[in-house]
mmCIF file of the C-alpha atoms, coordinates in Angstrom:
data_MODEL
# 
_entry.id   MODEL 
# 
loop_
_atom_site.group_PDB 
_atom_site.id 
_atom_site.type_symbol 
_atom_site.label_atom_id 
_atom_site.label_alt_id 
_atom_site.label_comp_id 
_atom_site.label_asym_id 
_atom_site.label_entity_id 
_atom_site.label_seq_id 
_atom_site.pdbx_PDB_ins_code 
_atom_site.Cartn_x 
_atom_site.Cartn_y 
_atom_site.Cartn_z 
_atom_site.occupancy 
_atom_site.B_iso_or_equiv 
_atom_site.pdbx_formal_charge 
_atom_site.auth_seq_id 
_atom_site.auth_comp_id 
_atom_site.auth_asym_id 
_atom_site.auth_atom_id 
_atom_site.pdbx_PDB_model_num 
ATOM 1  C CA . UNK A 1 1  ? 12.132  -1.389  -3.635  1.00 0.00 ? 1  UNK A CA 1 
ATOM 2  C CA . UNK A 1 2  ? 8.786   0.975   -2.911  1.00 0.00 ? 2  UNK A CA 1 
ATOM 3  C CA . UNK A 1 3  ? 8.493   4.667   -4.158  1.00 0.00 ? 3  UNK A CA 1 
ATOM 4  C CA . UNK A 1 4  ? 6.073   6.344   -2.346  1.00 0.00 ? 4  UNK A CA 1 
ATOM 5  C CA . UNK A 1 5  ? 4.853   9.866   -3.058  1.00 0.00 ? 5  UNK A CA 1 
ATOM 6  C CA . UNK A 1 6  ? 2.342   12.217  -2.309  1.00 0.00 ? 6  UNK A CA 1 
ATOM 7  C CA . UNK A 1 7  ? -0.675  13.173  -5.384  1.00 0.00 ? 7  UNK A CA 1 
ATOM 8  C CA . UNK A 1 8  ? -3.249  15.633  -4.722  1.00 0.00 ? 8  UNK A CA 1 
ATOM 9  C CA . UNK A 1 9  ? -6.064  12.963  -3.766  1.00 0.00 ? 9  UNK A CA 1 
ATOM 10 C CA . UNK A 1 10 ? -3.692  10.631  -1.792  1.00 0.00 ? 10 UNK A CA 1 
ATOM 11 C CA . UNK A 1 11 ? -0.552  9.496   -2.358  1.00 0.00 ? 11 UNK A CA 1 
ATOM 12 C CA . UNK A 1 12 ? 1.071   7.075   -5.162  1.00 0.00 ? 12 UNK A CA 1 
ATOM 13 C CA . UNK A 1 13 ? 3.471   3.571   -4.615  1.00 0.00 ? 13 UNK A CA 1 
ATOM 14 C CA . UNK A 1 14 ? 6.048   2.212   -7.158  1.00 0.00 ? 14 UNK A CA 1 
ATOM 15 C CA . UNK A 1 15 ? 6.732   -1.171  -5.809  1.00 0.00 ? 15 UNK A CA 1 
ATOM 16 C CA . UNK A 1 16 ? 9.267   -3.501  -7.761  1.00 0.00 ? 16 UNK A CA 1 
ATOM 17 C CA . UNK A 1 17 ? 9.965   -6.760  -7.021  1.00 0.00 ? 17 UNK A CA 1 
ATOM 18 C CA . UNK A 1 18 ? 6.335   -7.238  -5.571  1.00 0.00 ? 18 UNK A CA 1 
ATOM 19 C CA . UNK A 1 19 ? 3.627   -9.958  -7.152  1.00 0.00 ? 19 UNK A CA 1 
ATOM 20 C CA . UNK A 1 20 ? 0.002   -7.775  -7.819  1.00 0.00 ? 20 UNK A CA 1 
ATOM 21 C CA . UNK A 1 21 ? -1.439  -10.452 -6.303  1.00 0.00 ? 21 UNK A CA 1 
ATOM 22 C CA . UNK A 1 22 ? 0.309   -10.679 -2.901  1.00 0.00 ? 22 UNK A CA 1 
ATOM 23 C CA . UNK A 1 23 ? -0.100  -6.879  -2.434  1.00 0.00 ? 23 UNK A CA 1 
ATOM 24 C CA . UNK A 1 24 ? -4.080  -6.829  -3.392  1.00 0.00 ? 24 UNK A CA 1 
ATOM 25 C CA . UNK A 1 25 ? -4.260  -9.668  -1.090  1.00 0.00 ? 25 UNK A CA 1 
ATOM 26 C CA . UNK A 1 26 ? -1.984  -7.893  2.505   1.00 0.00 ? 26 UNK A CA 1 
ATOM 27 C CA . UNK A 1 27 ? -4.574  -4.352  0.758   1.00 0.00 ? 27 UNK A CA 1 
ATOM 28 C CA . UNK A 1 28 ? -7.868  -6.545  1.396   1.00 0.00 ? 28 UNK A CA 1 
ATOM 29 C CA . UNK A 1 29 ? -6.890  -8.189  5.038   1.00 0.00 ? 29 UNK A CA 1 
ATOM 30 C CA . UNK A 1 30 ? -6.380  -4.742  5.739   1.00 0.00 ? 30 UNK A CA 1 
ATOM 31 C CA . UNK A 1 31 ? -8.894  -3.275  4.476   1.00 0.00 ? 31 UNK A CA 1 
ATOM 32 C CA . UNK A 1 32 ? -10.980 -6.177  6.090   1.00 0.00 ? 32 UNK A CA 1 
ATOM 33 C CA . UNK A 1 33 ? -9.572  -5.364  9.686   1.00 0.00 ? 33 UNK A CA 1 
ATOM 34 C CA . UNK A 1 34 ? -7.752  -8.944  9.283   1.00 0.00 ? 34 UNK A CA 1 
ATOM 35 C CA . UNK A 1 35 ? -4.228  -7.892  8.723   1.00 0.00 ? 35 UNK A CA 1 
ATOM 36 C CA . UNK A 1 36 ? -0.843  -9.358  10.193  1.00 0.00 ? 36 UNK A CA 1 
ATOM 37 C CA . UNK A 1 37 ? 0.409   -5.441  9.871   1.00 0.00 ? 37 UNK A CA 1 
ATOM 38 C CA . UNK A 1 38 ? 0.394   -2.575  12.646  1.00 0.00 ? 38 UNK A CA 1 
ATOM 39 C CA . UNK A 1 39 ? -2.465  -0.549  10.680  1.00 0.00 ? 39 UNK A CA 1 
ATOM 40 C CA . UNK A 1 40 ? -3.522  2.497   12.327  1.00 0.00 ? 40 UNK A CA 1 
ATOM 41 C CA . UNK A 1 41 ? -7.310  2.079   12.709  1.00 0.00 ? 41 UNK A CA 1 
ATOM 42 C CA . UNK A 1 42 ? -6.990  5.750   11.990  1.00 0.00 ? 42 UNK A CA 1 
ATOM 43 C CA . UNK A 1 43 ? -5.055  6.526   9.118   1.00 0.00 ? 43 UNK A CA 1 
ATOM 44 C CA . UNK A 1 44 ? -6.742  3.418   7.736   1.00 0.00 ? 44 UNK A CA 1 
ATOM 45 C CA . UNK A 1 45 ? -10.744 5.433   8.774   1.00 0.00 ? 45 UNK A CA 1 
ATOM 46 C CA . UNK A 1 46 ? -9.098  8.287   6.036   1.00 0.00 ? 46 UNK A CA 1 
ATOM 47 C CA . UNK A 1 47 ? -8.995  5.862   3.157   1.00 0.00 ? 47 UNK A CA 1 
ATOM 48 C CA . UNK A 1 48 ? -11.735 6.409   0.178   1.00 0.00 ? 48 UNK A CA 1 
ATOM 49 C CA . UNK A 1 49 ? -10.311 3.970   -2.008  1.00 0.00 ? 49 UNK A CA 1 
ATOM 50 C CA . UNK A 1 50 ? -7.279  1.887   -3.485  1.00 0.00 ? 50 UNK A CA 1 
ATOM 51 C CA . UNK A 1 51 ? -5.886  1.071   -7.142  1.00 0.00 ? 51 UNK A CA 1 
ATOM 52 C CA . UNK A 1 52 ? -3.632  -1.714  -8.132  1.00 0.00 ? 52 UNK A CA 1 
ATOM 53 C CA . UNK A 1 53 ? -2.042  -2.259  -11.493 1.00 0.00 ? 53 UNK A CA 1 
ATOM 54 C CA . UNK A 1 54 ? 1.008   -3.655  -12.362 1.00 0.00 ? 54 UNK A CA 1 
ATOM 55 C CA . UNK A 1 55 ? 3.121   -2.956  -15.673 1.00 0.00 ? 55 UNK A CA 1 
ATOM 56 C CA . UNK A 1 56 ? 6.437   -4.669  -16.274 1.00 0.00 ? 56 UNK A CA 1 
ATOM 57 C CA . UNK A 1 57 ? 8.249   -5.410  -13.270 1.00 0.00 ? 57 UNK A CA 1 
ATOM 58 C CA . UNK A 1 58 ? 6.458   -3.181  -11.028 1.00 0.00 ? 58 UNK A CA 1 
ATOM 59 C CA . UNK A 1 59 ? 3.547   -2.820  -8.895  1.00 0.00 ? 59 UNK A CA 1 
ATOM 60 C CA . UNK A 1 60 ? 1.491   0.748   -8.431  1.00 0.00 ? 60 UNK A CA 1 
ATOM 61 C CA . UNK A 1 61 ? -0.595  1.725   -5.965  1.00 0.00 ? 61 UNK A CA 1 
ATOM 62 C CA . UNK A 1 62 ? -2.739  4.795   -5.540  1.00 0.00 ? 62 UNK A CA 1 
ATOM 63 C CA . UNK A 1 63 ? -4.182  5.322   -2.031  1.00 0.00 ? 63 UNK A CA 1 
ATOM 64 C CA . UNK A 1 64 ? -6.721  7.694   -2.481  1.00 0.00 ? 64 UNK A CA 1 
ATOM 65 C CA . UNK A 1 65 ? -7.883  9.735   0.602   1.00 0.00 ? 65 UNK A CA 1 
ATOM 66 C CA . UNK A 1 66 ? -6.681  12.576  3.148   1.00 0.00 ? 66 UNK A CA 1 
ATOM 67 C CA . UNK A 1 67 ? -3.119  11.121  3.867   1.00 0.00 ? 67 UNK A CA 1 
ATOM 68 C CA . UNK A 1 68 ? 0.311   12.070  4.339   1.00 0.00 ? 68 UNK A CA 1 
ATOM 69 C CA . UNK A 1 69 ? 3.304   10.681  2.792   1.00 0.00 ? 69 UNK A CA 1 
ATOM 70 C CA . UNK A 1 70 ? 5.182   10.877  6.281   1.00 0.00 ? 70 UNK A CA 1 
ATOM 71 C CA . UNK A 1 71 ? 2.755   8.828   7.988   1.00 0.00 ? 71 UNK A CA 1 
ATOM 72 C CA . UNK A 1 72 ? 1.638   6.143   5.323   1.00 0.00 ? 72 UNK A CA 1 
ATOM 73 C CA . UNK A 1 73 ? 5.027   5.558   3.622   1.00 0.00 ? 73 UNK A CA 1 
ATOM 74 C CA . UNK A 1 74 ? 6.653   4.254   7.164   1.00 0.00 ? 74 UNK A CA 1 
ATOM 75 C CA . UNK A 1 75 ? 3.274   1.777   7.754   1.00 0.00 ? 75 UNK A CA 1 
ATOM 76 C CA . UNK A 1 76 ? 3.247   0.732   4.040   1.00 0.00 ? 76 UNK A CA 1 
ATOM 77 C CA . UNK A 1 77 ? 6.798   -0.755  4.203   1.00 0.00 ? 77 UNK A CA 1 
ATOM 78 C CA . UNK A 1 78 ? 6.583   -2.356  7.685   1.00 0.00 ? 78 UNK A CA 1 
ATOM 79 C CA . UNK A 1 79 ? 3.227   -3.992  6.098   1.00 0.00 ? 79 UNK A CA 1 
ATOM 80 C CA . UNK A 1 80 ? 4.213   -5.474  2.732   1.00 0.00 ? 80 UNK A CA 1 
ATOM 81 C CA . UNK A 1 81 ? 7.938   -5.636  3.125   1.00 0.00 ? 81 UNK A CA 1 
ATOM 82 C CA . UNK A 1 82 ? 8.101   -8.293  5.125   1.00 0.00 ? 82 UNK A CA 1 
ATOM 83 C CA . UNK A 1 83 ? 7.353   -11.571 3.707   1.00 0.00 ? 83 UNK A CA 1 
ATOM 84 C CA . UNK A 1 84 ? 5.854   -10.200 0.382   1.00 0.00 ? 84 UNK A CA 1 
ATOM 85 C CA . UNK A 1 85 ? 9.065   -9.268  -1.658  1.00 0.00 ? 85 UNK A CA 1 
ATOM 86 C CA . UNK A 1 86 ? 10.648  -11.188 -4.091  1.00 0.00 ? 86 UNK A CA 1 
ATOM 87 C CA . UNK A 1 87 ? 7.705   -14.735 -3.790  1.00 0.00 ? 87 UNK A CA 1 
# 
């Protein structure tokens, strides 16, 4: 499950059933321009920082930047759900 909501300076996402290490490796690939997703370079350029933490069964991602939940949520879901969940 992915829950994404807007915060003052970006978005916050809570992912249940994902491993922090798997999420971190996907994000690093996207930041390096080597992702397997259909990332929009215009959206990626608006990201100032990404923080990943985990607790119990959840992985939390905070993305800082000039981002709109309606724009980034479908991208995150498409990129993260494919083969990352429940590995």
